[in-house]
PDB file of C-alpha atoms in Angstrom:
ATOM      1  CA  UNK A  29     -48.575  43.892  18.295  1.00 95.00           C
ATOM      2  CA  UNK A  30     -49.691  40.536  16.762  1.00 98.00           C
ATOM      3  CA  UNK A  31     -53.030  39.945  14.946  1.00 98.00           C
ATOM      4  CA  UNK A  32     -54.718  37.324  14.491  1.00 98.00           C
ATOM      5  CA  UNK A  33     -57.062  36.954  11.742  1.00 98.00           C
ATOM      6  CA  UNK A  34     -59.740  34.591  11.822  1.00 98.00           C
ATOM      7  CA  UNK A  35     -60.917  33.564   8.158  1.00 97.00           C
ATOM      8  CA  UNK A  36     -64.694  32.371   8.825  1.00 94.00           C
ATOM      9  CA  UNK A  37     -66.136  33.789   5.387  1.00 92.00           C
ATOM     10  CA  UNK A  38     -67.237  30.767   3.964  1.00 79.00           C
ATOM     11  CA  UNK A  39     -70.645  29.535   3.288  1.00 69.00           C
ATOM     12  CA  UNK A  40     -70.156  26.114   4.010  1.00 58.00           C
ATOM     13  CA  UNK A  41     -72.369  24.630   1.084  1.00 56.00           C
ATOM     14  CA  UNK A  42     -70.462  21.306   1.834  1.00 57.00           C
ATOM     15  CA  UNK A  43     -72.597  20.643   5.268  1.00 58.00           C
ATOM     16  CA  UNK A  44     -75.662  21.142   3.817  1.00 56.00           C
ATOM     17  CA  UNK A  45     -76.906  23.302   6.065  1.00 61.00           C
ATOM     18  CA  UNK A  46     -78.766  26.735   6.106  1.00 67.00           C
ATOM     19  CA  UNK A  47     -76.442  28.508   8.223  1.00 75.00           C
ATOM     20  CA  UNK A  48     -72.560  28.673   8.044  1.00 79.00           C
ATOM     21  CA  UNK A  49     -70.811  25.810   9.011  1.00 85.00           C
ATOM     22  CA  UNK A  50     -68.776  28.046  11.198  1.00 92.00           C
ATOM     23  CA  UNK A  51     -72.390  29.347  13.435  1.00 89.00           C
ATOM     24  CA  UNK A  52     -73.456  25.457  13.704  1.00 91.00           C
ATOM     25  CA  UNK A  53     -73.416  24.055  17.678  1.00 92.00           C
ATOM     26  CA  UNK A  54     -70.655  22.190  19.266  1.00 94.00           C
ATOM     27  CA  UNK A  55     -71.117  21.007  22.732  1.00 91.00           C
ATOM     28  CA  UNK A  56     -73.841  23.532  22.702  1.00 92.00           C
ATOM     29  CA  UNK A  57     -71.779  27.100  21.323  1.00 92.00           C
ATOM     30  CA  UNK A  58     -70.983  28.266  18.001  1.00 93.00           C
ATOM     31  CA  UNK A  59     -67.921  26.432  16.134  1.00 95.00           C
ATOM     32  CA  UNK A  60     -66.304  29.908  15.986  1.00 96.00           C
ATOM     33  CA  UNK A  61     -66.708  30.540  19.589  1.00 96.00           C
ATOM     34  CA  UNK A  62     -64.332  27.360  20.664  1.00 96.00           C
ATOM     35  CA  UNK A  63     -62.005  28.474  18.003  1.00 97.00           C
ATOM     36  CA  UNK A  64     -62.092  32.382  19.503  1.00 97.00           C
ATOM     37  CA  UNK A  65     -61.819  31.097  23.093  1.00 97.00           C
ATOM     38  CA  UNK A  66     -58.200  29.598  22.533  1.00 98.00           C
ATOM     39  CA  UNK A  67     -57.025  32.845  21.009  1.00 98.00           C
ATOM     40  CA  UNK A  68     -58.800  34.906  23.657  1.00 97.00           C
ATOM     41  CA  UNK A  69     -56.417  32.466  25.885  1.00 97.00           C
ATOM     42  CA  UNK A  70     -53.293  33.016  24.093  1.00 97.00           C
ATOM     43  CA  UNK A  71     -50.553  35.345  25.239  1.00 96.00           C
ATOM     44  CA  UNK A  72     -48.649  35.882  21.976  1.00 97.00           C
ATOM     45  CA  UNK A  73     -51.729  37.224  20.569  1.00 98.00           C
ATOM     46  CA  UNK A  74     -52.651  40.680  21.289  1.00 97.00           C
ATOM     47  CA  UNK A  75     -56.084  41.713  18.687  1.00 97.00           C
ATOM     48  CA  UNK A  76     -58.056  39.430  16.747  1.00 97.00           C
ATOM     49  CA  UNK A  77     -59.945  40.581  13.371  1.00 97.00           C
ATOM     50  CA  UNK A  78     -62.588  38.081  12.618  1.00 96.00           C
ATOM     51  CA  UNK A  79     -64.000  38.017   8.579  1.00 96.00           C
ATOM     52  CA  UNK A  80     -67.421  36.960   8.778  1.00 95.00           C
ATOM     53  CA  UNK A  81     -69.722  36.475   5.334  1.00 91.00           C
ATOM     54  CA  UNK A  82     -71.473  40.141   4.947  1.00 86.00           C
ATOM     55  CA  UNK A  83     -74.802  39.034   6.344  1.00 84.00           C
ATOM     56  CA  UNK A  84     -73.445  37.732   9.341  1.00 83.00           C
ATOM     57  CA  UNK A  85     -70.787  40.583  10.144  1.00 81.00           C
ATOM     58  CA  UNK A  86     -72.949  43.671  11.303  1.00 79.00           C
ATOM     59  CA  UNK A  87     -73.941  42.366  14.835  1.00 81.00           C
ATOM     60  CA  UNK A  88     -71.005  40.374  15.536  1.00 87.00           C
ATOM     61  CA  UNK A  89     -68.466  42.423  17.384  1.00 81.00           C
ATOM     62  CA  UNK A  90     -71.507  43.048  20.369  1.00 83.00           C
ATOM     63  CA  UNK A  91     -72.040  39.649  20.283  1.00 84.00           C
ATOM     64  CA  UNK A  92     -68.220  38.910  20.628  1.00 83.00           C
ATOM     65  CA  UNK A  93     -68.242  41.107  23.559  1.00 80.00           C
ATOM     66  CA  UNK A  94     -71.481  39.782  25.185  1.00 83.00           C
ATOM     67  CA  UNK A  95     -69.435  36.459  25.041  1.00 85.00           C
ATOM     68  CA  UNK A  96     -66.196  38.362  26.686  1.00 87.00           C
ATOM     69  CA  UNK A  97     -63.990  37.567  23.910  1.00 93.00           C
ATOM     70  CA  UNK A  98     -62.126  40.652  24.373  1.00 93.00           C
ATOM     71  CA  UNK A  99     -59.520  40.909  21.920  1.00 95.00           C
ATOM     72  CA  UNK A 100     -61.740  40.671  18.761  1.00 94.00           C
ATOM     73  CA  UNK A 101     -60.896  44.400  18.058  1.00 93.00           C
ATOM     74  CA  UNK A 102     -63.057  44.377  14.494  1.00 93.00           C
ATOM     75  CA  UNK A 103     -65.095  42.218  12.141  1.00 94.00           C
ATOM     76  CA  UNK A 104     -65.103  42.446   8.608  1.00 95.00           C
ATOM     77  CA  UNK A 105     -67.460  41.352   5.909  1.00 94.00           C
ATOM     78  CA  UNK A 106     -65.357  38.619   3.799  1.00 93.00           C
ATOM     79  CA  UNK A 107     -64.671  38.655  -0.070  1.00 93.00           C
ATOM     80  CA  UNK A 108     -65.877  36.198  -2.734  1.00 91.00           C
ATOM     81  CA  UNK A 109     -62.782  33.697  -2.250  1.00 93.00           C
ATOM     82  CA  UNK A 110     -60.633  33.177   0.760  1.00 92.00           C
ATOM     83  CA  UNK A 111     -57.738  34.722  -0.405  1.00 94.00           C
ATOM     84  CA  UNK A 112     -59.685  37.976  -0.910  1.00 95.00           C
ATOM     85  CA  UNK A 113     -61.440  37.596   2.931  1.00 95.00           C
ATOM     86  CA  UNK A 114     -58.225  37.278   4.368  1.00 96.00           C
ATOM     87  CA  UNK A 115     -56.807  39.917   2.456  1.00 96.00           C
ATOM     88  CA  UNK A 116     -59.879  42.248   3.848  1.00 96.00           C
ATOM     89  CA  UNK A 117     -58.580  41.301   7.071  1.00 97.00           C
ATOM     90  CA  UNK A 118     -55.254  42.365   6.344  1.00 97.00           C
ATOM     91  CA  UNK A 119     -56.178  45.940   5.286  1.00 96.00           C
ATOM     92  CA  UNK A 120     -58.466  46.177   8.647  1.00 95.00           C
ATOM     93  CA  UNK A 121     -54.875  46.178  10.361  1.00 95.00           C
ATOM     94  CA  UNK A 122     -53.356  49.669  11.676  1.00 88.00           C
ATOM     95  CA  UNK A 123     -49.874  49.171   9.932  1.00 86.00           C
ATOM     96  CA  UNK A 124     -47.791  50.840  12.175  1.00 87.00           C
ATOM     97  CA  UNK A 125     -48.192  48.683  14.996  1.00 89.00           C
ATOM     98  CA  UNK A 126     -48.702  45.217  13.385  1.00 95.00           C
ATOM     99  CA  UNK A 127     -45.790  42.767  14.106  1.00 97.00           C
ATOM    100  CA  UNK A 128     -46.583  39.060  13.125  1.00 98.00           C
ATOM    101  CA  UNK A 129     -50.220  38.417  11.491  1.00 98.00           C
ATOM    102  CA  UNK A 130     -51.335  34.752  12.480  1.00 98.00           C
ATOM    103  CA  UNK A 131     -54.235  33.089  10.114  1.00 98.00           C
ATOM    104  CA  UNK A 132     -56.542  30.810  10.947  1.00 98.00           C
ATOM    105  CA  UNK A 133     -59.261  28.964  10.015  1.00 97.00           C
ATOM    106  CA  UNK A 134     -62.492  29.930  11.995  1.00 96.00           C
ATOM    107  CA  UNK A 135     -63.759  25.893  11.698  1.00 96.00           C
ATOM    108  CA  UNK A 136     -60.558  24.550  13.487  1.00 97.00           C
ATOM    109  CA  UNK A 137     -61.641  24.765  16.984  1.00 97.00           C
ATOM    110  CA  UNK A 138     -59.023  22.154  18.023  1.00 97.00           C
ATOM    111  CA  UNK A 139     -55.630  24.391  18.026  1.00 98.00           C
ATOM    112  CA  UNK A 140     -54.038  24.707  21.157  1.00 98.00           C
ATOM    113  CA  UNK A 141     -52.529  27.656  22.509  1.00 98.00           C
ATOM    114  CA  UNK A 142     -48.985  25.905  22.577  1.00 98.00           C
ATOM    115  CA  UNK A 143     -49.419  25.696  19.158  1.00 98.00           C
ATOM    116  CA  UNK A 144     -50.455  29.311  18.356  1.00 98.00           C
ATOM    117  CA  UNK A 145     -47.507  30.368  20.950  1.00 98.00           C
ATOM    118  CA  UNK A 146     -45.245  28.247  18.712  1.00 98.00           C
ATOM    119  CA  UNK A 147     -46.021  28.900  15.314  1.00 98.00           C
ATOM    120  CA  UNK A 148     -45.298  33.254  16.142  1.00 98.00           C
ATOM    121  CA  UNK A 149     -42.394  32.627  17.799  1.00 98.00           C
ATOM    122  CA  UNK A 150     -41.106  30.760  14.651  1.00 98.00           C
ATOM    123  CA  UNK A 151     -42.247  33.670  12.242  1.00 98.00           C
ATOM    124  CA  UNK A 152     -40.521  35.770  14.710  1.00 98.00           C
ATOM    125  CA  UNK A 153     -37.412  33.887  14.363  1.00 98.00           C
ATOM    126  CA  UNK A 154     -37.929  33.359  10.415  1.00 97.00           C
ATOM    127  CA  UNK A 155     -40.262  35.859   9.155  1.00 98.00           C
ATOM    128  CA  UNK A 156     -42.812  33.278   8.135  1.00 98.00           C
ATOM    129  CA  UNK A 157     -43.909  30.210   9.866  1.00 98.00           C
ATOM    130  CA  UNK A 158     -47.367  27.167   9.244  1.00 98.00           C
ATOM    131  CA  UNK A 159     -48.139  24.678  11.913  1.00 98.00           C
ATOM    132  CA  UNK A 160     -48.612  21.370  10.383  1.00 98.00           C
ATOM    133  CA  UNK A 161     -48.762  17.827  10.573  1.00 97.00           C
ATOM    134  CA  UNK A 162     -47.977  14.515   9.311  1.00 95.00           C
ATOM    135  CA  UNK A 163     -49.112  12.936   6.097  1.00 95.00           C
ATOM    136  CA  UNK A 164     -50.374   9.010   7.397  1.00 93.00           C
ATOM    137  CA  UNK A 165     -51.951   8.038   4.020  1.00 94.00           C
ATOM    138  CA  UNK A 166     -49.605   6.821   1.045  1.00 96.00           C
ATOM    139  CA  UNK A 167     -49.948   9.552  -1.599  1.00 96.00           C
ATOM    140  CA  UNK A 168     -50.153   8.860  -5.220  1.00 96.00           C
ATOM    141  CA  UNK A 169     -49.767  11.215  -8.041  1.00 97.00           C
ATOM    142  CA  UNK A 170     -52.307  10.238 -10.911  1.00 97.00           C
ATOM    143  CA  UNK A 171     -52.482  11.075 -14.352  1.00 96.00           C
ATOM    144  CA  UNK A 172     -55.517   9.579 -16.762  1.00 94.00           C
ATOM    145  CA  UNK A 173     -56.331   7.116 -14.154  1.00 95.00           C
ATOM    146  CA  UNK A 174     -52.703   5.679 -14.073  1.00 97.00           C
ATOM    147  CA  UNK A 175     -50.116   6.285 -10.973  1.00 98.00           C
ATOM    148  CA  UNK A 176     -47.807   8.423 -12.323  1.00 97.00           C
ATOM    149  CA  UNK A 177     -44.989   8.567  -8.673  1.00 97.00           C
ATOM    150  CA  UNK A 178     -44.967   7.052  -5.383  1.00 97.00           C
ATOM    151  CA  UNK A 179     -44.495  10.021  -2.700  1.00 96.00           C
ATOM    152  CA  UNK A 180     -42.229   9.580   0.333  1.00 96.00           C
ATOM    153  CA  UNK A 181     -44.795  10.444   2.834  1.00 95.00           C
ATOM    154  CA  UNK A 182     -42.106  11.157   5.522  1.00 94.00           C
ATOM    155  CA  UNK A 183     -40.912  14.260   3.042  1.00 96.00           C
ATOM    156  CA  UNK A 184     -44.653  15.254   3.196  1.00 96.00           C
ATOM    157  CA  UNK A 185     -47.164  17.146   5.397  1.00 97.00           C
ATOM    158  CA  UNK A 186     -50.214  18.614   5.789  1.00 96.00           C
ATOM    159  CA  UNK A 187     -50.658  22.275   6.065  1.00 97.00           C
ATOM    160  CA  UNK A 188     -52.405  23.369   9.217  1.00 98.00           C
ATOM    161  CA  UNK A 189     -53.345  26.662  10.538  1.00 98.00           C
ATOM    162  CA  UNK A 190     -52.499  29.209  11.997  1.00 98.00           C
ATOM    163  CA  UNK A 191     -50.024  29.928   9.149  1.00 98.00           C
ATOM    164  CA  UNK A 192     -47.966  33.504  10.628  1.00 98.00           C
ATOM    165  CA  UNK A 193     -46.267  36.126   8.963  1.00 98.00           C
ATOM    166  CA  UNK A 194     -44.534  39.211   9.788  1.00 98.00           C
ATOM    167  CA  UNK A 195     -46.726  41.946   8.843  1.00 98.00           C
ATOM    168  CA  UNK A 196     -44.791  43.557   5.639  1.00 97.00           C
ATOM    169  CA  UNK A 197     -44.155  39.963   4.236  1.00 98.00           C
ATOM    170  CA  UNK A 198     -47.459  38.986   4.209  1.00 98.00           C
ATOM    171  CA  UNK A 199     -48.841  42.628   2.640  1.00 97.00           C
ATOM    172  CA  UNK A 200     -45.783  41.839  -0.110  1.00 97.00           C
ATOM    173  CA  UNK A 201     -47.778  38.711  -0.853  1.00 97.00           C
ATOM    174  CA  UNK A 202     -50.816  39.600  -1.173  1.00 96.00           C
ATOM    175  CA  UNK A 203     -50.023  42.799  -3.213  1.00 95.00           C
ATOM    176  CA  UNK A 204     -48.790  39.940  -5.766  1.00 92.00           C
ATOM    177  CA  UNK A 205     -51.670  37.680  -5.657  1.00 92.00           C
ATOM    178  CA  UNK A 206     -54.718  37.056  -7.609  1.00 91.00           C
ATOM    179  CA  UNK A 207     -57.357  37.111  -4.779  1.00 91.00           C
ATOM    180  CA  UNK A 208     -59.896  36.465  -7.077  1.00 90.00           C
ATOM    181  CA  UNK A 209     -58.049  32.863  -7.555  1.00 89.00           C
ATOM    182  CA  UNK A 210     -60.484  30.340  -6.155  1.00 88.00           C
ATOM    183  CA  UNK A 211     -57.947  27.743  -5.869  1.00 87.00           C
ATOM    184  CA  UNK A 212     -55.422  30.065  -3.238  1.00 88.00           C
ATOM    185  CA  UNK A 213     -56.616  28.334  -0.305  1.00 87.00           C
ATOM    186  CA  UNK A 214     -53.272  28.896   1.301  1.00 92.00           C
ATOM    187  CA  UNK A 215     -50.939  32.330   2.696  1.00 96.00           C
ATOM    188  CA  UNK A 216     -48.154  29.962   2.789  1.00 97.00           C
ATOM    189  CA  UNK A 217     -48.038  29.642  -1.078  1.00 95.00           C
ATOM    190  CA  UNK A 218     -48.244  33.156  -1.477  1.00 96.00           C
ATOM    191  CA  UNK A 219     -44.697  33.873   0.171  1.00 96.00           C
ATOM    192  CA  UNK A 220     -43.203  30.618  -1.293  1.00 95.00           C
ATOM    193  CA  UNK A 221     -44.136  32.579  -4.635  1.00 93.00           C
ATOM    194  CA  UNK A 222     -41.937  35.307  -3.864  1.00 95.00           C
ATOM    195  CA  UNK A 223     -38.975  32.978  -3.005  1.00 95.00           C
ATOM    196  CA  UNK A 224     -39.130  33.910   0.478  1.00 96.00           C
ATOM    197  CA  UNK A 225     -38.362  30.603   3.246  1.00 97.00           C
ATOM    198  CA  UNK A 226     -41.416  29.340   5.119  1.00 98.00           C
ATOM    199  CA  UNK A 227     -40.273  27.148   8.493  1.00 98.00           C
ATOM    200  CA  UNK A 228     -42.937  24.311  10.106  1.00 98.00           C
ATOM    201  CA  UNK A 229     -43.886  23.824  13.542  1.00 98.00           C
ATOM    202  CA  UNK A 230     -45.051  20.321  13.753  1.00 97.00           C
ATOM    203  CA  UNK A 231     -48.328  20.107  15.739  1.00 97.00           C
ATOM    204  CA  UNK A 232     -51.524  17.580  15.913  1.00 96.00           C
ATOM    205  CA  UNK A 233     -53.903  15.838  13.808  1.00 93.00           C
ATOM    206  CA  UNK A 234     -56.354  17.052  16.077  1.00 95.00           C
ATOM    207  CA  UNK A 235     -56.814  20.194  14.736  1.00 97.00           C
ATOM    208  CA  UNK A 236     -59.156  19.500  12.311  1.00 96.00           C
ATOM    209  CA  UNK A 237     -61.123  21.773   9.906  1.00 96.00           C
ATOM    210  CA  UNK A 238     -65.016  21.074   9.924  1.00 95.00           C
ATOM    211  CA  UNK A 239     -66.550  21.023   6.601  1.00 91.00           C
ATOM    212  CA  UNK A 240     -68.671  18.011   6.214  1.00 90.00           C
ATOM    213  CA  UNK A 241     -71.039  16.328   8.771  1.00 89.00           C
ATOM    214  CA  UNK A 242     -68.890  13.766   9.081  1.00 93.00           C
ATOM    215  CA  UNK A 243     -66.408  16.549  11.019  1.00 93.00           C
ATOM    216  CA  UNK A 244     -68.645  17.788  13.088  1.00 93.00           C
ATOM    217  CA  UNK A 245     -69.605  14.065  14.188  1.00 93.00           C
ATOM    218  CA  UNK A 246     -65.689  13.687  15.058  1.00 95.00           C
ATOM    219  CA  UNK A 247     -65.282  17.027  16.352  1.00 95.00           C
ATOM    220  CA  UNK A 248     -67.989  16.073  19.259  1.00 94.00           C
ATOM    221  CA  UNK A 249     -65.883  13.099  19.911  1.00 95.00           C
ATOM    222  CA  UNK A 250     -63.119  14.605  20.442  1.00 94.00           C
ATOM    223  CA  UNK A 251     -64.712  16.646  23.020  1.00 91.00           C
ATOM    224  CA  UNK A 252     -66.448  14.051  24.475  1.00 90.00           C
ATOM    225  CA  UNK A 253     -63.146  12.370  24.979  1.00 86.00           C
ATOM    226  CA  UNK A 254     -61.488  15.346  26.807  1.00 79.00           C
TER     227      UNK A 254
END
């Protein structure tokens, strides 16, 4: 069986809004609801697990199945950093029948089920796979205001989600990790840590995380354009 878990803990403080940037409307439905509806849609997944900040978590599996997302099998209340949500998540999964665990950010609504097909076939292949995408920005690395290198931005890209993991490797991870560590924003870091490979799939710049207003200005275009 793959899982998906659906990391939507946050508080979203950067939108400057009163309710979680992942509850805010697009086209009219919660951000969270576009993102479950392509997993709902997606034949490599089988359950999803959806992490949801404490006060938002209690009525949220009836309201998941008023909205006939059927595979949202539990919701969990999230942690004080990501990598402690997701790692709630994790322990919500029956062990002996998880396969690959697929993460992903409950504010990119944009994925595509291609690209969630993909990504778990590749950590099927490899034991650990991350969708991302290519860096179009010259990066510079900076110390006391000076630029210290140049970066070859074809050698670079940015991570994406969903990042997936067979089940045991990602466990091994986080039974290594400091969850409390605001700055683990990333699974993908936590196997490179234990020396273990991590392959790419390439996939778009469309899929987007929404944290600011300015995102969820684009994210309407982009739907407007569809």
């Amino acid at each position: 069986m793959n899982i998906a878990i659906i990391a939507a803990a946050g508080a979203g403080t950067r939108m400057a809004s009163d309710r979680p940037k992942q509850f805010l409307l697009l086209a009219g439905r919660p951000v969270i609801f576009h993102t479950l509806q392509v997993f709902e849609e997606c034949d490599s997944i089988d359950e999803v697990i959806v992490v949801l900040p404490a006060a938002e978590s209690a009525g949220f599996l009836s309201l998941a199945g008023k909205s006939s997302f059927r595979k949202v099998a539990r919701v969990v209340p999230g942690g004080a950093t990501r990598a402690d949500s997701v790692k709630r998540g994790l322990m919500a999964i029956r062990s002996a029948t998880a396969e690959i665990v697929a993460v992903h950010d409950g504010v990119r609504p944009f994925v595509t089920v291609d690209e969630i097909n993909s990504t778990v076939a590749a950590a099927q292949a490899d034991g650990a796979a991350i969708l991302v995408a290519p860096v179009t920005d010259t990066i510079k690395q900076v110390s006391e205001r000076q630029i210290v290198k140049t970066f070859d931005r074809s050698l670079l890209r940015r991570a994406l989600t969903p990042q997936c993991f067979r089940y045991e490797l990602l466990r091994e991870a986080y039974q290594h990790a400091d969850v409390n560590d605001p700055s683990l924003t990333d699974e993908s870091a936590l196997v490179e840590q234990l020396g273990r490979p991590v392959s790419i799939v390439e996939g778009s710049a469309r899929n987007i995380k929404i944290t600011t207003v300015e995102d969820l200005a684009i994210a309407e275009a982009i739907l407007a354009a569809d």
